[in-house]
Amino acid sequence: MNPLALLEKYYPPDGAAYRILLDHSERVAAKARAIARTLGADVDFVHEAALLHDIGILHTAAPELGCNGDLPYLCHGIKGRELLEAEGLPHHAMVCERHIGVGLTADEIAAQQLPLPHRDMLPVTLEEQLVAYADLFFSKNPAKQGQERNPDQVRASLARFGTDKVAIFNLWHARFGVF
Protein backbone atom coordinates (compact mmCIF):
# COMPACT_ATOMS: atom_id res chain seq x y z
CA MET A 1 0.00 0.00 0.00
CA ASN A 2 1.30 3.42 -0.96
CA PRO A 3 -0.03 6.00 1.52
CA LEU A 4 1.23 8.95 -0.53
CA ALA A 5 -0.65 7.77 -3.61
CA LEU A 6 -3.75 7.45 -1.46
CA LEU A 7 -3.35 11.00 -0.14
CA GLU A 8 -2.96 12.23 -3.71
CA LYS A 9 -6.20 10.47 -4.64
CA TYR A 10 -8.05 12.80 -2.26
CA TYR A 11 -5.82 15.91 -2.22
CA PRO A 12 -4.48 17.84 -5.20
CA PRO A 13 -0.69 17.61 -4.70
CA ASP A 14 -0.24 21.26 -5.61
CA GLY A 15 -2.76 22.46 -3.02
CA ALA A 16 -2.12 24.06 0.35
CA ALA A 17 -4.06 21.37 2.21
CA TYR A 18 -1.87 18.63 0.75
CA ARG A 19 1.37 20.44 1.61
CA ILE A 20 0.24 21.15 5.18
CA LEU A 21 -1.10 17.62 5.68
CA LEU A 22 1.99 15.96 4.26
CA ASP A 23 4.43 18.06 6.30
CA HIS A 24 2.51 17.34 9.50
CA SER A 25 1.99 13.65 8.77
CA GLU A 26 5.63 13.04 7.83
CA ARG A 27 6.74 14.53 11.16
CA VAL A 28 4.23 12.41 13.07
CA ALA A 29 5.29 9.33 11.11
CA ALA A 30 8.99 9.89 11.80
CA LYS A 31 8.44 10.23 15.55
CA ALA A 32 6.01 7.29 15.77
CA ARG A 33 8.24 5.08 13.61
CA ALA A 34 11.31 5.78 15.75
CA ILE A 35 9.44 4.74 18.89
CA ALA A 36 7.81 1.74 17.18
CA ARG A 37 11.21 0.31 16.26
CA THR A 38 12.27 0.21 19.91
CA LEU A 39 9.06 -1.42 21.13
CA GLY A 40 8.65 -4.14 18.56
CA ALA A 41 5.52 -2.57 17.08
CA ASP A 42 4.57 -2.98 13.42
CA VAL A 43 6.79 -0.23 12.01
CA ASP A 44 5.40 -0.39 8.47
CA PHE A 45 1.82 -0.12 9.71
CA VAL A 46 2.73 2.75 12.05
CA HIS A 47 4.37 4.59 9.15
CA GLU A 48 1.37 4.13 6.85
CA ALA A 49 -1.20 4.94 9.52
CA ALA A 50 0.68 8.05 10.63
CA LEU A 51 0.79 9.33 7.07
CA LEU A 52 -2.96 8.72 6.72
CA HIS A 53 -4.26 9.62 10.20
CA ASP A 54 -5.52 13.08 9.14
CA ILE A 55 -6.77 12.19 5.66
CA GLY A 56 -10.26 13.40 6.64
CA ILE A 57 -9.32 17.06 7.21
CA LEU A 58 -10.14 18.07 3.63
CA HIS A 59 -13.84 17.59 4.41
CA THR A 60 -13.75 20.00 7.36
CA ALA A 61 -14.22 23.74 7.62
CA ALA A 62 -10.59 24.67 8.27
CA PRO A 63 -9.71 27.32 5.66
CA GLU A 64 -6.45 28.12 7.45
CA LEU A 65 -5.38 24.61 6.42
CA GLY A 66 -6.72 24.91 2.89
CA CYS A 67 -9.76 22.80 3.81
CA ASN A 68 -13.18 24.12 2.83
CA GLY A 69 -15.50 21.26 3.70
CA ASP A 70 -18.71 21.36 5.70
CA LEU A 71 -17.79 19.25 8.73
CA PRO A 72 -16.54 20.61 12.05
CA TYR A 73 -12.80 20.00 12.38
CA LEU A 74 -13.39 17.53 15.21
CA CYS A 75 -15.04 15.23 12.65
CA HIS A 76 -11.87 14.69 10.62
CA GLY A 77 -11.18 11.43 12.46
CA ILE A 78 -14.52 9.84 11.67
CA LYS A 79 -14.37 11.12 8.08
CA GLY A 80 -10.91 9.60 7.76
CA ARG A 81 -12.27 6.32 9.07
CA GLU A 82 -15.00 6.38 6.40
CA LEU A 83 -12.50 7.10 3.63
CA LEU A 84 -10.05 4.39 4.67
CA GLU A 85 -12.75 1.78 5.25
CA ALA A 86 -13.97 2.49 1.70
CA GLU A 87 -10.38 1.88 0.55
CA GLY A 88 -10.35 -1.52 2.29
CA LEU A 89 -8.05 -0.40 5.12
CA PRO A 90 -10.04 -1.08 8.31
CA HIS A 91 -7.06 -1.05 10.69
CA HIS A 92 -5.73 2.23 9.31
CA ALA A 93 -9.29 3.58 9.54
CA MET A 94 -9.40 2.94 13.28
CA VAL A 95 -6.22 4.98 13.76
CA CYS A 96 -8.02 7.91 12.09
CA GLU A 97 -11.02 7.65 14.38
CA ARG A 98 -9.09 7.07 17.59
CA HIS A 99 -6.25 9.61 17.31
CA ILE A 100 -8.08 12.73 18.54
CA GLY A 101 -6.06 13.95 21.52
CA VAL A 102 -5.54 10.93 23.73
CA GLY A 103 -8.94 9.60 22.70
CA LEU A 104 -12.57 10.24 23.54
CA THR A 105 -15.07 8.15 25.48
CA ALA A 106 -18.71 7.77 24.53
CA ASP A 107 -19.61 9.46 27.83
CA GLU A 108 -17.45 12.50 26.98
CA ILE A 109 -18.95 12.72 23.52
CA ALA A 110 -22.48 12.64 24.95
CA ALA A 111 -21.81 14.96 27.92
CA GLN A 112 -20.11 17.58 25.74
CA GLN A 113 -22.62 17.12 22.92
CA LEU A 114 -19.80 16.66 20.44
CA PRO A 115 -20.78 16.16 16.78
CA LEU A 116 -19.53 12.58 16.83
CA PRO A 117 -21.12 9.13 17.06
CA HIS A 118 -21.69 8.12 20.68
CA ARG A 119 -19.05 5.41 21.00
CA ASP A 120 -15.61 5.09 22.54
CA MET A 121 -12.88 6.45 20.29
CA LEU A 122 -9.84 5.51 22.35
CA PRO A 123 -6.53 4.28 20.94
CA VAL A 124 -6.50 0.59 21.78
CA THR A 125 -3.52 -1.02 20.08
CA LEU A 126 0.09 -0.07 20.63
CA GLU A 127 0.25 1.22 17.07
CA GLU A 128 -2.84 3.40 17.55
CA GLN A 129 -1.38 4.81 20.75
CA LEU A 130 1.95 5.56 19.08
CA VAL A 131 0.34 7.56 16.28
CA ALA A 132 -1.90 9.46 18.72
CA TYR A 133 1.08 10.17 21.00
CA ALA A 134 3.34 11.39 18.18
CA ASP A 135 0.52 13.52 16.76
CA LEU A 136 0.31 15.52 20.00
CA PHE A 137 3.76 17.01 19.35
CA PHE A 138 3.03 18.59 15.95
CA SER A 139 0.58 21.24 14.82
CA LYS A 140 -0.88 21.62 11.36
CA ASN A 141 -1.04 25.38 11.90
CA PRO A 142 1.13 26.82 9.10
CA ALA A 143 2.65 29.34 11.52
CA LYS A 144 3.86 26.49 13.75
CA GLN A 145 4.84 23.90 11.16
CA GLY A 146 8.23 22.40 11.70
CA GLN A 147 8.14 23.10 15.43
CA GLU A 148 7.93 20.17 17.80
CA ARG A 149 6.14 20.83 21.07
CA ASN A 150 7.90 19.73 24.23
CA PRO A 151 6.09 17.48 26.74
CA ASP A 152 5.12 20.41 28.97
CA GLN A 153 3.53 22.18 26.01
CA VAL A 154 1.60 19.01 25.17
CA ARG A 155 0.43 18.74 28.79
CA ALA A 156 -0.70 22.38 28.75
CA SER A 157 -2.69 21.85 25.54
CA LEU A 158 -4.37 18.75 27.01
CA ALA A 159 -5.07 20.32 30.42
CA ARG A 160 -8.00 22.31 29.05
CA PHE A 161 -9.74 18.98 28.38
CA GLY A 162 -9.16 17.65 31.90
CA THR A 163 -6.55 16.22 34.20
CA ASP A 164 -7.51 12.72 33.05
CA LYS A 165 -6.24 13.57 29.55
CA VAL A 166 -2.94 14.77 30.99
CA ALA A 167 -2.70 11.58 33.06
CA ILE A 168 -3.09 9.44 29.92
CA PHE A 169 -0.40 11.47 28.18
CA ASN A 170 1.88 11.05 31.20
CA LEU A 171 1.44 7.27 31.05
CA TRP A 172 2.21 7.26 27.35
CA HIS A 173 5.16 9.60 27.83
CA ALA A 174 6.62 7.33 30.53
CA ARG A 175 6.36 4.43 28.09
CA PHE A 176 7.20 6.13 24.77
CA GLY A 177 8.97 9.39 25.60
CA VAL A 178 12.31 7.94 26.54
CA PHE A 179 13.16 7.23 22.90
XYZ file of N, CA and C in Angstrom:
537
model
N 0.847 -1.178 0.000
C 0.000 0.000 0.000
C 0.892 1.241 0.000
N 0.542 2.179 -0.852
C 1.298 3.418 -0.959
C 0.473 4.558 -0.354
N 0.781 4.968 0.880
C -0.026 6.001 1.523
C 0.025 7.350 0.800
N 1.142 7.674 0.177
C 1.231 8.954 -0.535
C 0.326 8.963 -1.758
N 0.263 7.852 -2.460
C -0.648 7.767 -3.607
C -2.103 7.892 -3.146
N -2.400 7.335 -1.995
C -3.752 7.446 -1.457
C -4.074 8.889 -1.067
N -3.130 9.576 -0.447
C -3.349 10.999 -0.138
C -3.596 11.792 -1.414
N -2.819 11.495 -2.442
C -2.962 12.227 -3.708
C -4.275 11.908 -4.420
N -4.887 10.793 -4.087
C -6.199 10.465 -4.638
C -7.248 11.456 -4.124
N -7.077 11.915 -2.894
C -8.054 12.799 -2.262
C -7.633 14.267 -2.222
N -6.348 14.544 -2.342
C -5.823 15.905 -2.224
C -5.031 16.270 -3.465
N -5.341 17.397 -4.095
C -4.483 17.838 -5.202
C -3.070 18.112 -4.666
N -2.048 17.468 -5.226
C -0.691 17.607 -4.697
C -0.134 19.033 -4.739
N -0.732 19.890 -5.552
C -0.240 21.264 -5.614
C -1.022 22.192 -4.687
N -1.936 21.646 -3.894
C -2.764 22.461 -3.015
C -2.152 22.678 -1.644
N -2.603 23.736 -0.995
C -2.116 24.063 0.347
C -2.454 22.959 1.343
N -3.654 22.409 1.261
C -4.058 21.371 2.206
C -3.129 20.161 2.121
N -2.767 19.772 0.917
C -1.868 18.626 0.748
C -0.502 18.915 1.364
N 0.041 20.083 1.075
C 1.370 20.436 1.606
C 1.366 20.464 3.138
N 0.333 21.062 3.722
C 0.235 21.148 5.180
C 0.062 19.756 5.777
N -0.842 18.980 5.201
C -1.099 17.623 5.682
C 0.151 16.756 5.580
N 0.820 16.807 4.452
C 1.993 15.958 4.258
C 3.123 16.340 5.208
N 3.372 17.629 5.378
C 4.428 18.060 6.304
C 4.125 17.561 7.717
N 2.908 17.779 8.165
C 2.505 17.337 9.505
C 2.617 15.819 9.634
N 2.048 15.115 8.686
C 1.993 13.654 8.766
C 3.367 13.012 8.689
N 4.260 13.576 7.903
C 5.626 13.035 7.833
C 6.353 13.203 9.169
N 6.115 14.321 9.844
C 6.740 14.532 11.158
C 6.180 13.548 12.193
N 4.859 13.370 12.170
C 4.227 12.413 13.075
C 4.742 11.008 12.777
N 4.831 10.667 11.506
C 5.292 9.331 11.114
C 6.724 9.085 11.564
N 7.588 10.061 11.409
C 8.990 9.885 11.803
C 9.104 9.626 13.304
N 8.375 10.404 14.094
C 8.435 10.227 15.550
C 7.842 8.876 15.953
N 6.670 8.550 15.419
C 6.008 7.290 15.767
C 6.837 6.087 15.328
N 7.417 6.170 14.141
C 8.240 5.077 13.612
C 9.474 4.847 14.494
N 10.107 5.912 14.912
C 11.308 5.777 15.751
C 10.974 5.060 17.059
N 9.844 5.396 17.645
C 9.435 4.735 18.890
C 9.027 3.289 18.612
N 8.288 3.084 17.527
C 7.808 1.741 17.180
C 8.959 0.750 17.040
N 10.046 1.200 16.454
C 11.214 0.306 16.262
C 11.727 -0.222 17.593
N 11.712 0.612 18.614
C 12.275 0.210 19.905
C 11.335 -0.674 20.705
N 10.054 -0.672 20.359
C 9.057 -1.416 21.134
C 8.577 -2.687 20.453
N 9.074 -2.951 19.274
C 8.646 -4.143 18.563
C 7.269 -4.019 17.938
N 6.811 -2.795 17.735
C 5.520 -2.572 17.078
C 5.679 -2.776 15.574
N 4.581 -2.830 14.874
C 4.574 -2.983 13.422
C 4.971 -1.646 12.793
N 6.235 -1.502 12.485
C 6.788 -0.232 12.009
C 6.169 0.184 10.680
N 5.986 -0.744 9.765
C 5.397 -0.392 8.468
C 3.970 0.117 8.637
N 3.188 -0.572 9.467
C 1.821 -0.124 9.705
C 1.813 1.253 10.374
N 2.657 1.459 11.355
C 2.732 2.752 12.050
C 3.060 3.854 11.052
N 4.001 3.593 10.166
C 4.375 4.587 9.155
C 3.182 4.930 8.263
N 2.525 3.911 7.733
C 1.373 4.133 6.848
C 0.246 4.856 7.580
N -0.083 4.365 8.766
C -1.197 4.940 9.524
C -0.910 6.383 9.926
N 0.327 6.676 10.272
C 0.681 8.053 10.634
C 0.563 8.982 9.428
N 0.934 8.502 8.268
C 0.787 9.329 7.066
C -0.679 9.566 6.723
N -1.549 8.643 7.098
C -2.962 8.723 6.719
C -3.891 9.194 7.847
N -3.377 9.390 9.045
C -4.258 9.619 10.202
C -5.147 10.854 10.068
N -4.737 11.848 9.313
C -5.517 13.081 9.144
C -6.137 13.215 7.756
N -6.274 12.131 7.041
C -6.775 12.185 5.664
C -8.150 12.842 5.576
N -8.914 12.837 6.645
C -10.257 13.398 6.637
C -10.341 14.909 6.762
N -9.222 15.609 6.965
C -9.316 17.058 7.210
C -9.876 17.831 6.027
N -9.684 17.346 4.814
C -10.145 18.071 3.632
C -11.654 18.322 3.668
N -12.385 17.482 4.355
C -13.842 17.588 4.412
C -14.318 18.484 5.557
N -13.388 19.135 6.239
C -13.750 19.996 7.364
C -13.644 21.470 6.994
N -14.274 22.283 7.798
C -14.224 23.737 7.621
C -13.003 24.270 8.359
N -11.862 24.201 7.706
C -10.589 24.666 8.269
C -9.831 25.411 7.175
N -10.330 26.601 6.774
C -9.706 27.321 5.659
C -8.243 27.676 5.894
N -7.855 27.827 7.161
C -6.446 28.116 7.453
C -5.530 26.961 7.061
N -6.129 25.783 6.858
C -5.375 24.605 6.424
C -5.646 24.288 4.955
N -6.369 25.153 4.284
C -6.724 24.915 2.890
C -7.873 23.941 2.740
N -8.654 23.754 3.807
C -9.761 22.797 3.813
C -11.082 23.561 3.894
N -11.930 23.362 2.913
C -13.178 24.119 2.832
C -14.400 23.209 2.806
N -14.365 22.171 3.611
C -15.502 21.262 3.696
C -16.576 21.793 4.614
N -17.562 20.965 4.886
C -18.711 21.363 5.700
C -18.656 20.846 7.130
N -17.810 19.878 7.404
C -17.792 19.252 8.730
C -17.009 20.080 9.737
N -17.391 20.016 11.011
C -16.538 20.606 12.054
C -15.193 19.879 12.061
N -14.143 20.595 12.420
C -12.803 20.002 12.378
C -12.717 18.725 13.213
N -13.412 18.693 14.330
C -13.386 17.530 15.207
C -13.799 16.246 14.486
N -14.534 16.386 13.406
C -15.039 15.226 12.655
C -14.027 14.639 11.675
N -12.822 15.206 11.610
C -11.871 14.691 10.618
C -11.474 13.244 10.883
N -11.519 12.821 12.144
C -11.178 11.432 12.455
C -12.206 10.451 11.941
N -13.484 10.766 12.154
C -14.515 9.835 11.665
C -14.623 9.880 10.146
N -14.369 11.045 9.549
C -14.371 11.119 8.078
C -13.201 10.314 7.520
N -12.055 10.408 8.167
C -10.906 9.605 7.756
C -11.195 8.117 7.857
N -11.886 7.738 8.932
C -12.272 6.322 9.071
C -13.130 5.895 7.885
N -14.121 6.715 7.532
C -14.996 6.383 6.399
C -14.195 6.212 5.113
N -13.296 7.151 4.860
C -12.500 7.097 3.627
C -11.645 5.837 3.576
N -10.968 5.540 4.675
C -10.055 4.394 4.668
C -10.791 3.059 4.698
N -11.950 3.015 5.326
C -12.747 1.784 5.246
C -13.185 1.545 3.804
N -13.569 2.612 3.103
C -13.965 2.488 1.699
C -12.795 2.028 0.831
N -11.581 2.307 1.268
C -10.376 1.879 0.549
C -9.953 0.466 0.947
N -10.695 -0.164 1.852
C -10.345 -1.516 2.293
C -9.234 -1.556 3.322
N -9.114 -0.490 4.115
C -8.052 -0.397 5.119
C -8.653 -0.214 6.520
N -9.319 -1.243 7.040
C -10.038 -1.078 8.308
C -9.143 -0.777 9.506
N -7.943 -1.310 9.546
C -7.060 -1.054 10.688
C -6.515 0.374 10.650
N -6.159 0.840 9.470
C -5.730 2.232 9.308
C -6.884 3.176 9.657
N -8.098 2.769 9.278
C -9.287 3.578 9.541
C -9.485 3.814 11.037
N -9.217 2.790 11.833
C -9.396 2.942 13.277
C -8.388 3.922 13.861
N -7.198 3.991 13.301
C -6.220 4.980 13.757
C -6.781 6.384 13.533
N -7.405 6.602 12.375
C -8.020 7.908 12.095
C -9.032 8.265 13.167
N -9.942 7.357 13.438
C -11.022 7.655 14.376
C -10.522 7.838 15.801
N -9.503 7.110 16.183
C -9.093 7.068 17.588
C -7.930 7.991 17.950
N -7.461 8.813 17.024
C -6.253 9.606 17.313
C -6.524 10.995 17.878
N -7.766 11.368 18.083
C -8.081 12.726 18.537
C -7.619 12.899 19.982
N -6.639 13.767 20.184
C -6.062 13.953 21.520
C -5.496 12.639 22.012
N -5.919 12.250 23.204
C -5.542 10.935 23.734
C -6.723 9.979 23.651
N -7.749 10.398 22.896
C -8.945 9.597 22.701
C -10.143 10.214 23.398
N -11.309 9.752 22.989
C -12.573 10.243 23.541
C -13.437 9.050 23.945
N -14.134 9.192 25.068
C -15.071 8.147 25.478
C -16.466 8.519 24.988
N -17.318 7.527 24.914
C -18.714 7.767 24.532
C -19.372 8.720 25.531
N -19.044 8.578 26.809
C -19.613 9.462 27.827
C -19.187 10.914 27.611
N -17.921 11.132 27.267
C -17.446 12.496 26.983
C -18.157 13.080 25.771
N -18.295 12.268 24.747
C -18.953 12.722 23.519
C -20.384 13.143 23.822
N -21.088 12.331 24.611
C -22.479 12.643 24.955
C -22.554 13.859 25.883
N -21.751 13.875 26.929
C -21.810 14.958 27.916
C -21.477 16.316 27.303
N -20.519 16.325 26.372
C -20.112 17.582 25.739
C -20.893 17.876 24.459
N -21.810 16.984 24.131
C -22.623 17.124 22.923
C -21.752 17.361 21.687
N -20.702 16.550 21.571
C -19.796 16.657 20.439
C -20.465 16.091 19.190
N -20.141 16.624 18.017
C -20.779 16.157 16.777
C -20.153 14.859 16.257
N -20.151 13.868 17.135
C -19.533 12.578 16.828
C -20.492 11.454 17.222
N -20.330 10.288 16.617
C -21.119 9.135 17.056
C -20.837 8.849 18.531
N -21.842 8.405 19.258
C -21.690 8.115 20.682
C -21.105 6.715 20.861
N -19.782 6.648 20.780
C -19.049 5.408 21.003
C -17.644 5.782 21.474
N -16.984 4.848 22.124
C -15.607 5.094 22.543
C -14.719 5.216 21.322
N -13.870 6.218 21.347
C -12.878 6.447 20.293
C -11.520 6.596 20.969
N -11.090 5.531 21.580
C -9.845 5.506 22.348
C -8.811 4.655 21.626
N -7.569 5.125 21.536
C -6.527 4.283 20.941
C -6.371 3.000 21.757
N -6.515 1.874 21.098
C -6.502 0.587 21.779
C -5.166 -0.125 21.588
N -4.750 -0.275 20.353
C -3.524 -1.023 20.083
C -2.292 -0.152 20.329
N -1.168 -0.798 20.476
C 0.091 -0.071 20.633
C 0.309 0.872 19.459
N 0.046 0.397 18.258
C 0.254 1.219 17.072
C -0.662 2.444 17.066
N -1.926 2.264 17.456
C -2.842 3.403 17.552
C -2.346 4.412 18.580
N -1.888 3.921 19.701
C -1.381 4.810 20.749
C -0.139 5.566 20.285
N 0.729 4.899 19.559
C 1.948 5.562 19.076
C 1.636 6.710 18.123
N 0.698 6.491 17.217
C 0.340 7.561 16.282
C -0.318 8.713 17.041
N -1.244 8.407 17.944
C -1.905 9.462 18.723
C -0.875 10.237 19.554
N 0.042 9.532 20.179
C 1.084 10.165 20.996
C 1.949 11.093 20.138
N 2.462 10.585 19.042
C 3.339 11.389 18.181
C 2.602 12.602 17.620
N 1.323 12.439 17.320
C 0.517 13.523 16.764
C 0.426 14.712 17.718
N 0.436 14.454 19.006
C 0.309 15.524 20.002
C 1.459 16.529 19.949
N 2.568 16.159 19.358
C 3.757 17.011 19.353
C 3.829 17.964 18.161
N 2.919 17.801 17.182
C 3.029 18.588 15.948
C 1.694 19.222 15.568
N 1.754 20.493 15.257
C 0.578 21.242 14.825
C 0.499 21.250 13.299
N -0.712 21.401 12.797
C -0.880 21.620 11.356
C -0.944 23.117 11.054
N -1.012 23.931 12.079
C -1.045 25.385 11.904
C 0.183 25.816 11.100
N -0.025 26.435 9.931
C 1.128 26.815 9.097
C 2.160 27.694 9.815
N 1.715 28.489 10.775
C 2.651 29.341 11.519
C 3.529 28.531 12.472
N 3.113 27.316 12.794
C 3.858 26.493 13.751
C 4.463 25.246 13.123
N 4.310 25.097 11.807
C 4.844 23.896 11.158
C 6.349 23.825 11.337
N 6.802 22.619 11.531
C 8.229 22.400 11.704
C 8.680 22.505 13.142
N 7.804 22.968 14.019
C 8.142 23.098 15.432
C 7.567 21.910 16.198
N 8.405 21.264 16.965
C 7.928 20.167 17.804
C 7.670 20.703 19.203
N 6.472 20.443 19.707
C 6.139 20.833 21.074
C 6.959 19.982 22.037
N 7.255 20.534 23.187
C 7.896 19.729 24.226
C 6.794 19.121 25.101
N 7.122 18.149 25.934
C 6.091 17.482 26.740
C 5.268 18.446 27.607
N 5.888 19.462 28.163
C 5.124 20.412 28.975
C 4.127 21.188 28.125
N 4.478 21.504 26.906
C 3.534 22.182 26.012
C 2.371 21.259 25.654
N 2.660 19.981 25.447
C 1.595 19.015 25.170
C 0.675 18.919 26.383
N 1.254 18.815 27.581
C 0.428 18.741 28.793
C -0.470 19.971 28.916
N 0.086 21.143 28.651
C -0.704 22.381 28.752
C -1.856 22.377 27.751
N -1.614 21.878 26.544
C -2.693 21.851 25.543
C -3.768 20.838 25.922
N -3.401 19.760 26.593
C -4.370 18.754 27.007
C -5.110 19.144 28.287
N -4.498 19.967 29.116
C -5.070 20.318 30.417
C -6.445 20.950 30.290
N -6.688 21.667 29.217
C -8.003 22.306 29.054
C -9.124 21.291 28.844
N -8.750 20.035 28.560
C -9.740 18.976 28.382
C -9.869 18.098 29.624
N -9.058 18.364 30.637
C -9.161 17.646 31.903
C -7.869 16.991 32.337
N -7.755 16.833 33.647
C -6.547 16.216 34.197
C -6.421 14.757 33.790
N -7.566 14.112 33.491
C -7.510 12.720 33.046
C -6.788 12.593 31.709
N -6.926 13.595 30.851
C -6.235 13.570 29.552
C -4.729 13.716 29.757
N -4.359 14.589 30.678
C -2.937 14.773 30.991
C -2.379 13.486 31.597
N -3.150 12.830 32.436
C -2.703 11.578 33.056
C -2.442 10.501 32.004
N -3.317 10.415 31.000
C -3.094 9.442 29.922
C -1.806 9.780 29.176
N -1.637 11.066 28.855
C -0.404 11.473 28.182
C 0.808 11.104 29.034
N 0.744 11.355 30.331
C 1.879 11.052 31.204
C 2.217 9.559 31.189
N 1.190 8.716 31.145
C 1.439 7.270 31.049
C 2.121 6.930 29.724
N 1.598 7.498 28.644
C 2.210 7.256 27.348
C 3.638 7.802 27.318
N 3.828 8.982 27.876
C 5.160 9.597 27.826
C 6.166 8.763 28.638
N 5.730 8.200 29.746
C 6.620 7.331 30.529
C 7.013 6.100 29.709
N 6.099 5.626 28.899
C 6.358 4.428 28.087
C 7.080 4.735 26.780
N 6.698 5.837 26.113
C 7.196 6.132 24.767
C 8.224 7.256 24.722
N 8.198 8.149 25.685
C 8.974 9.386 25.598
C 10.449 9.266 25.848
N 10.893 8.108 26.253
C 12.313 7.940 26.535
C 13.133 7.667 25.279
N 12.457 7.588 24.144
C 13.155 7.228 22.904
C 13.406 8.441 22.047
